[in-house]
GROMACS .gro file of C-alpha atoms in nm:
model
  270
    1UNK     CA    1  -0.358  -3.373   0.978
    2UNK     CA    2  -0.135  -3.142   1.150
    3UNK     CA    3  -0.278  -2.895   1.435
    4UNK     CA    4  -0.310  -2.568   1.280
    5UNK     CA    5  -0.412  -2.251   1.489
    6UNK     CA    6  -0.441  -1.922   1.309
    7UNK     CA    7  -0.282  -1.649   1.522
    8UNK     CA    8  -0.620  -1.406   1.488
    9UNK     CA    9  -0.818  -1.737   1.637
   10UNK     CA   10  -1.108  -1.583   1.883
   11UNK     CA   11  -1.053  -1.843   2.145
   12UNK     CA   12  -0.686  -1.790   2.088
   13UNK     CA   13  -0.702  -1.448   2.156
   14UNK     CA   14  -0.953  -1.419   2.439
   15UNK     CA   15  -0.697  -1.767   2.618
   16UNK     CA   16  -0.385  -1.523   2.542
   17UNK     CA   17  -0.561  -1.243   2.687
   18UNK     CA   18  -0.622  -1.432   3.035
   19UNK     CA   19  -0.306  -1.573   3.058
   20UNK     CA   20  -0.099  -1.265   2.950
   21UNK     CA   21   0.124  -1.411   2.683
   22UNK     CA   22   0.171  -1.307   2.363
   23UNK     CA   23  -0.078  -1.506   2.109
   24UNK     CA   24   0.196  -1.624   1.880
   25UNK     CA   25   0.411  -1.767   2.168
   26UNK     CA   26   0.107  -1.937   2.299
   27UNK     CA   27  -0.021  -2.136   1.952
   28UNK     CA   28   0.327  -2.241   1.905
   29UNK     CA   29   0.311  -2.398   2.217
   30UNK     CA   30  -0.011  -2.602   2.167
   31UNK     CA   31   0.096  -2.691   1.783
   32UNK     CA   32   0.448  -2.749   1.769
   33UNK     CA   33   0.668  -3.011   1.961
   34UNK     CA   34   1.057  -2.852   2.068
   35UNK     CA   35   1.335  -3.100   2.042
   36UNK     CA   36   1.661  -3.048   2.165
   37UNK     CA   37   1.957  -3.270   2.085
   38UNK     CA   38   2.337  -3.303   2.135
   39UNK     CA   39   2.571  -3.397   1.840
   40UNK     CA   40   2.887  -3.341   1.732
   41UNK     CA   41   2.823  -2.987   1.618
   42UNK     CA   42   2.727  -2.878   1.890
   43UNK     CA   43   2.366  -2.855   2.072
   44UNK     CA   44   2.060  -2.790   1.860
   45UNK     CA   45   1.713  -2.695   1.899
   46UNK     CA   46   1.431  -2.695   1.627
   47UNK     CA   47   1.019  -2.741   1.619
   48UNK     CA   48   0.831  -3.022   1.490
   49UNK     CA   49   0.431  -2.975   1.396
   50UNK     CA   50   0.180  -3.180   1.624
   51UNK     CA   51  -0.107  -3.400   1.463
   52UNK     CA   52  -0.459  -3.229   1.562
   53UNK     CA   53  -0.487  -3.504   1.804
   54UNK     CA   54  -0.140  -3.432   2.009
   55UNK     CA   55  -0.238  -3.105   2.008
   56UNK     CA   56  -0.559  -3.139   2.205
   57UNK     CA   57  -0.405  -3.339   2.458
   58UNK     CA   58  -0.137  -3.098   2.480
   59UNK     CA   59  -0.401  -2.815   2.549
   60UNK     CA   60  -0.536  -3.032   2.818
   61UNK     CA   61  -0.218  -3.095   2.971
   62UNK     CA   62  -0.171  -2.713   2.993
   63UNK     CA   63  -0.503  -2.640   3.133
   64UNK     CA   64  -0.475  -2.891   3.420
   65UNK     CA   65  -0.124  -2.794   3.489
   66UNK     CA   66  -0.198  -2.413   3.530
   67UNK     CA   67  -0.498  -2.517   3.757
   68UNK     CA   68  -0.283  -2.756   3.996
   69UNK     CA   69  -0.002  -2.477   3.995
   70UNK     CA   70  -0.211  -2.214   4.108
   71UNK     CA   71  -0.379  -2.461   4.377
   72UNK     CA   72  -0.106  -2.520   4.528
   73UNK     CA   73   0.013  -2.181   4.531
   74UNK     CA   74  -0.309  -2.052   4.682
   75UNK     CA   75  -0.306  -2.379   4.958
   76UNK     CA   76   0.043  -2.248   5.038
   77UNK     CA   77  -0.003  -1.888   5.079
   78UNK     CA   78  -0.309  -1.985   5.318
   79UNK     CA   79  -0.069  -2.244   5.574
   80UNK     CA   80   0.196  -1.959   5.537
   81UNK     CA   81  -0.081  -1.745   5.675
   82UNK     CA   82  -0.144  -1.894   5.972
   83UNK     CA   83   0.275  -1.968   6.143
   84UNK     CA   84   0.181  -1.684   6.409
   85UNK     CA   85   0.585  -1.716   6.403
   86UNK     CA   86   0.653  -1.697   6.017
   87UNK     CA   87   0.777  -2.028   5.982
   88UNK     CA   88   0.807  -2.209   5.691
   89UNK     CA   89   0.502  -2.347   5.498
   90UNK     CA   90   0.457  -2.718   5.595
   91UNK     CA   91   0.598  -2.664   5.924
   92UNK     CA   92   0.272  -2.602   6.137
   93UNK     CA   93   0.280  -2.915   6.380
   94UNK     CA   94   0.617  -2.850   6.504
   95UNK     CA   95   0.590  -2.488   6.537
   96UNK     CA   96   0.245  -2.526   6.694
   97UNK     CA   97   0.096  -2.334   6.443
   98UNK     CA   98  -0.296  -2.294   6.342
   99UNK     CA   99  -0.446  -2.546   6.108
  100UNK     CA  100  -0.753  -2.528   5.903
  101UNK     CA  101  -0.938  -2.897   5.752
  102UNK     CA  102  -1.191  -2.872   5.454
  103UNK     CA  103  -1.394  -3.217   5.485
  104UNK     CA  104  -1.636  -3.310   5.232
  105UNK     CA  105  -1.828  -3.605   5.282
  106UNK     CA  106  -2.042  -3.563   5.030
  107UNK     CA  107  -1.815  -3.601   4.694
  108UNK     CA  108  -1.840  -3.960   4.643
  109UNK     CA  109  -1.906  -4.017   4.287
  110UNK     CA  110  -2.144  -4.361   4.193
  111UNK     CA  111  -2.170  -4.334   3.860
  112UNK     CA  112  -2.353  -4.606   3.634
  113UNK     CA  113  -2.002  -4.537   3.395
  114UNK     CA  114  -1.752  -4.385   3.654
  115UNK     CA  115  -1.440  -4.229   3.431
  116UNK     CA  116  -1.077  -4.163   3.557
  117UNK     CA  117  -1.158  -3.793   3.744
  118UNK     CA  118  -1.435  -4.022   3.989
  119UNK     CA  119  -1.156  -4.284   4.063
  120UNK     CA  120  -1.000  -4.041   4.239
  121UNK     CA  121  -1.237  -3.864   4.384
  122UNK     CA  122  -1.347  -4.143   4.519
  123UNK     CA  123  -0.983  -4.244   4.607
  124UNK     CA  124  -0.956  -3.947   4.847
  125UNK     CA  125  -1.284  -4.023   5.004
  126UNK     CA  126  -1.125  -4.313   5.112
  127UNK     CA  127  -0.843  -4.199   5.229
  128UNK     CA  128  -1.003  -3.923   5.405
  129UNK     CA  129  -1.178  -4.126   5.609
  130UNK     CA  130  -0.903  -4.391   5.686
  131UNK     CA  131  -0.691  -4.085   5.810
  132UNK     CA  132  -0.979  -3.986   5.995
  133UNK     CA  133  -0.982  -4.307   6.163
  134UNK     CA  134  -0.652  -4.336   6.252
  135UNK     CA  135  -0.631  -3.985   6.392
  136UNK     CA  136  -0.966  -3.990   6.624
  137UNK     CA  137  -0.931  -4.321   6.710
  138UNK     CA  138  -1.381  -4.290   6.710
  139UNK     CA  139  -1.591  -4.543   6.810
  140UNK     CA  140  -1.835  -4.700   6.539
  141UNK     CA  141  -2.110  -4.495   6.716
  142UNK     CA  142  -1.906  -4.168   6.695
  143UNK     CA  143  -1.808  -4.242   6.350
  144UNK     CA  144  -2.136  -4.255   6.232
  145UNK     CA  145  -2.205  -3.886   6.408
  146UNK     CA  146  -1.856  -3.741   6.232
  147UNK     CA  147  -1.961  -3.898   5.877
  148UNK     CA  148  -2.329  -3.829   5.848
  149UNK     CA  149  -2.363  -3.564   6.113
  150UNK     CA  150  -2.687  -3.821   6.251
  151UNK     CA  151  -2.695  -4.048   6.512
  152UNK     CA  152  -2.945  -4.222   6.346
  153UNK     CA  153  -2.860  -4.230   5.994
  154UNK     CA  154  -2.821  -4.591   5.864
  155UNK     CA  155  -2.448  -4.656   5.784
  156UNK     CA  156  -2.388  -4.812   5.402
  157UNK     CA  157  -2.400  -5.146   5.434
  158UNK     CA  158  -2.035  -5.222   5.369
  159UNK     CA  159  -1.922  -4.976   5.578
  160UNK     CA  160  -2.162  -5.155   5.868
  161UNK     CA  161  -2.048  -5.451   5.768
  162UNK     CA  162  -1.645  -5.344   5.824
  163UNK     CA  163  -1.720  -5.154   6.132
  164UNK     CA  164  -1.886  -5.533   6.244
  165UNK     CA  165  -1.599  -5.725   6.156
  166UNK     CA  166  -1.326  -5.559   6.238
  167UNK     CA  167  -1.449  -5.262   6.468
  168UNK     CA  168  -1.057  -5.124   6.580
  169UNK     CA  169  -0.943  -5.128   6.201
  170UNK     CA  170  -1.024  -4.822   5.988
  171UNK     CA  171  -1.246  -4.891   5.711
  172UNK     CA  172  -1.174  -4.831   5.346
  173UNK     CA  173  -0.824  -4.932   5.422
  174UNK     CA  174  -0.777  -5.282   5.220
  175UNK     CA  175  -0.922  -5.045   4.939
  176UNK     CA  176  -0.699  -4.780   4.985
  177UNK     CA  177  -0.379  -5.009   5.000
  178UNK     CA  178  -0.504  -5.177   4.661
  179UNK     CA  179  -0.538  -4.809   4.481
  180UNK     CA  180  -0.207  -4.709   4.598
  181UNK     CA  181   0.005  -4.973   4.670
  182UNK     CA  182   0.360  -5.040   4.500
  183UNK     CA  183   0.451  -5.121   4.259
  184UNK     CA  184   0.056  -5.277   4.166
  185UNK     CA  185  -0.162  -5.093   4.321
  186UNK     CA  186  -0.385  -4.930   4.076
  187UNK     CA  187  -0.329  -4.558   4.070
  188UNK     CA  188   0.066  -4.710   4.031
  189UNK     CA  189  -0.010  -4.889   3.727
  190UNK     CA  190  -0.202  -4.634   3.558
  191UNK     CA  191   0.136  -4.381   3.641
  192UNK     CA  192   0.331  -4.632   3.448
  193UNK     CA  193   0.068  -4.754   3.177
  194UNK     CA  194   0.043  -4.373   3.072
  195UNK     CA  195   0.411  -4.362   3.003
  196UNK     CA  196   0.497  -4.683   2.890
  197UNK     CA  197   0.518  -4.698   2.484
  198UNK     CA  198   0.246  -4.868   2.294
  199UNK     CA  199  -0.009  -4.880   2.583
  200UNK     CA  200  -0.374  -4.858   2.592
  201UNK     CA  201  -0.688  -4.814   2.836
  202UNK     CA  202  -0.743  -5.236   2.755
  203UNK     CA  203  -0.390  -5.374   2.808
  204UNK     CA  204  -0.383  -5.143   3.113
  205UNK     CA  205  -0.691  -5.314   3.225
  206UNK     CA  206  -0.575  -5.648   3.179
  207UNK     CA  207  -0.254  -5.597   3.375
  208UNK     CA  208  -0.451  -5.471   3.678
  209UNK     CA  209  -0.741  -5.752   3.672
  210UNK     CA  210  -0.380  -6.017   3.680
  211UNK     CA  211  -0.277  -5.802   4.003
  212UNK     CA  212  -0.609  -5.766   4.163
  213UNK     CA  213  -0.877  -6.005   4.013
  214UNK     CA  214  -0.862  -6.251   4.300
  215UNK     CA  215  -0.950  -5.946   4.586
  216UNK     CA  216  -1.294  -5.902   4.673
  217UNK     CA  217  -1.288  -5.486   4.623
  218UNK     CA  218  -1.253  -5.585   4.249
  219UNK     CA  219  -1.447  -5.715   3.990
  220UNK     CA  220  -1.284  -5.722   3.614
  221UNK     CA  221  -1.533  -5.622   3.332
  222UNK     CA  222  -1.499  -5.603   2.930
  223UNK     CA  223  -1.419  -5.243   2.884
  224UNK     CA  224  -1.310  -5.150   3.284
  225UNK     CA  225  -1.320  -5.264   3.589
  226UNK     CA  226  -1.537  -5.231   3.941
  227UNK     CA  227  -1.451  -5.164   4.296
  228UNK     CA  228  -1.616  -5.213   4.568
  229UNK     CA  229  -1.544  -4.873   4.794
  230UNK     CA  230  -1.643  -4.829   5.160
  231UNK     CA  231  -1.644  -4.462   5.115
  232UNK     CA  232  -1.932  -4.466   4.839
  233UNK     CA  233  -2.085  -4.788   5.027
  234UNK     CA  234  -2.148  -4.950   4.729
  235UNK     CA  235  -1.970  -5.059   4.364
  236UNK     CA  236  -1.879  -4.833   4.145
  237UNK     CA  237  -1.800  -4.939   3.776
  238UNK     CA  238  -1.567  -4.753   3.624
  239UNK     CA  239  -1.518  -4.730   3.235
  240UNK     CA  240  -1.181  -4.726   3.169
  241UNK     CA  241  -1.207  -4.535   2.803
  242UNK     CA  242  -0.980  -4.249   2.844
  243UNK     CA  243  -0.776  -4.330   3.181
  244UNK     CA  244  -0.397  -4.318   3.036
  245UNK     CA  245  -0.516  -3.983   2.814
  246UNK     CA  246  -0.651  -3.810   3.115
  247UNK     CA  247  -0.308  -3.895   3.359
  248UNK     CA  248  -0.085  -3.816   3.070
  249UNK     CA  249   0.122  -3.432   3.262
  250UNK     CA  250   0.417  -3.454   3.034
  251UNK     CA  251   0.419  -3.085   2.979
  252UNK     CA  252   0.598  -2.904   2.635
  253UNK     CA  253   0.986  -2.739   2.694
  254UNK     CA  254   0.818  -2.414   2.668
  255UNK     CA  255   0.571  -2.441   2.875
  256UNK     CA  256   0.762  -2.280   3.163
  257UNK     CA  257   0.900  -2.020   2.936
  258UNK     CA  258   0.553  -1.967   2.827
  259UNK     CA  259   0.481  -1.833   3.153
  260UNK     CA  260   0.768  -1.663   3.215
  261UNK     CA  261   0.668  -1.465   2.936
  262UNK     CA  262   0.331  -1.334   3.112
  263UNK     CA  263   0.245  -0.997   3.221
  264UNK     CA  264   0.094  -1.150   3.501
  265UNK     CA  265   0.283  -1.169   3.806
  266UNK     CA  266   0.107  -1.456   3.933
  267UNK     CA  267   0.192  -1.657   3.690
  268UNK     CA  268   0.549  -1.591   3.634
  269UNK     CA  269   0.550  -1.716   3.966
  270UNK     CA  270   0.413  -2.057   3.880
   0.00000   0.00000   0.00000
């Protein structure tokens, strides 16, 4: 059926009321699809209804899209902050600027059914700590201090077991290049998976157990797949019900007219 939402909705009023847009303009925008196209008479532009379904993702889409918007706004504004000169944002190292690092150690997810949000939480513990590596340059001993803030703290025992084997190479790395790497890496394939026409969480998960089923971070299962993370220091299985629906950002045309429309300064910034 098609997504219908009555313009004296509760939810849709107290959501229009937040955001500062006119209800109307914003249940169009969750329930219809804008086309525009080019023919011989000229250029036109008309609306299409969404099925319930498209329209739920669409609401998603919006939600997470206002979120990272205003993150990034708000991380900006604080490096702007701190140029003592006023440079530009981005431009702290050069200008010798002030620099402030959150570090959280502590957000590695291990779930018995790990979804797409923990793969990449989990992804940026990994990376965090291979940055941290190559930065500090620390010694096993003084890595164990910086992680666990305990000199006696056992280490997880693939993390030991890196540190062992190859104790001036940062660990997490080979897991790092296999989540990110081009064009096969996995956080790749799940970009183009979510776009490509036709696809599904189990076709995407055959295509990455052909690109990584022979590396020992990996393990294929029936309905997802398992890696083996230094930064959780152990396997985390990851159910892969949901993964192309939850890195779908294609965003409506009138989503940035949508905010243009607010009241809200903020947000006709975004």
């Amino acid at each position: 059926a098609f997504a219908t939402l009555p313009y004296d909705d509760a939810q849709l009023l107290a959501t229009s009321a937040l955001l500062e847009v006119e209800p109307r303009a914003l249940a169009d925008t969750l329930t219809q699809r804008t086309i525009e196209a080019h023919g011989d008479c000229g250029f036109d532009r008309y609306s299409e209804p969404l099925y319930a379904e498209e329209a739920l993702g669409t609401r998603d889409r919006l939600a997470r899209a206002i979120y990272a918007r205003i993150f990034s706004f708000v991380a900006a504004k604080a490096d702007a902050a701190m140029r003592p000169d006023g440079g530009p944002v981005g431009a702290g190292v050069a200008l010798g600027g002030a620099r402030v690092s959150l570090w959280d150690f502590c957000g590695c997810e291990r779930g018995t059914h790990a979804g797409f949000e923990e793969l990449i939480t989990n992804y940026c513990q990994e990376k965090l700590r291979v940055w941290e590596w190559q930065h500090t340059q620390r010694t096993p001993s003084s890595v164990r201090e910086a992680l666990y803030d305990d000199a006696y703290a056992p280490l997880p025992p693939a993390l030991a077991a890196a540190l062992a084997a190859e104790p001036h190479s940062a660990p997490g790395a080979p897991v790092v290049d296999m989540l990110e790497r081009q064009p096969t890496g996995v956080l790749p394939t799940i970009e183009v998976q979510s776009k490509a026409p036709g696809a599904t969480d189990v076709r995407m998960c055959v295509q990455l157990a052909a690109a990584h089923g022979a590396s020992s971070h990996w393990v294929a299962q029936r309905d997802g797949f398992v890696v083996r993370h230094y930064a959780t220091g152990a396997a985390v299985s990851y159910k892969a019900e949901g993964f192309l629906a939850c890195n779908d950002t294609e965003l409506p045309h009138d989503f940035d007219a949508l905010l243009a429309s607010s009241r809200c300064a903020l947000l006709r910034q975004l």
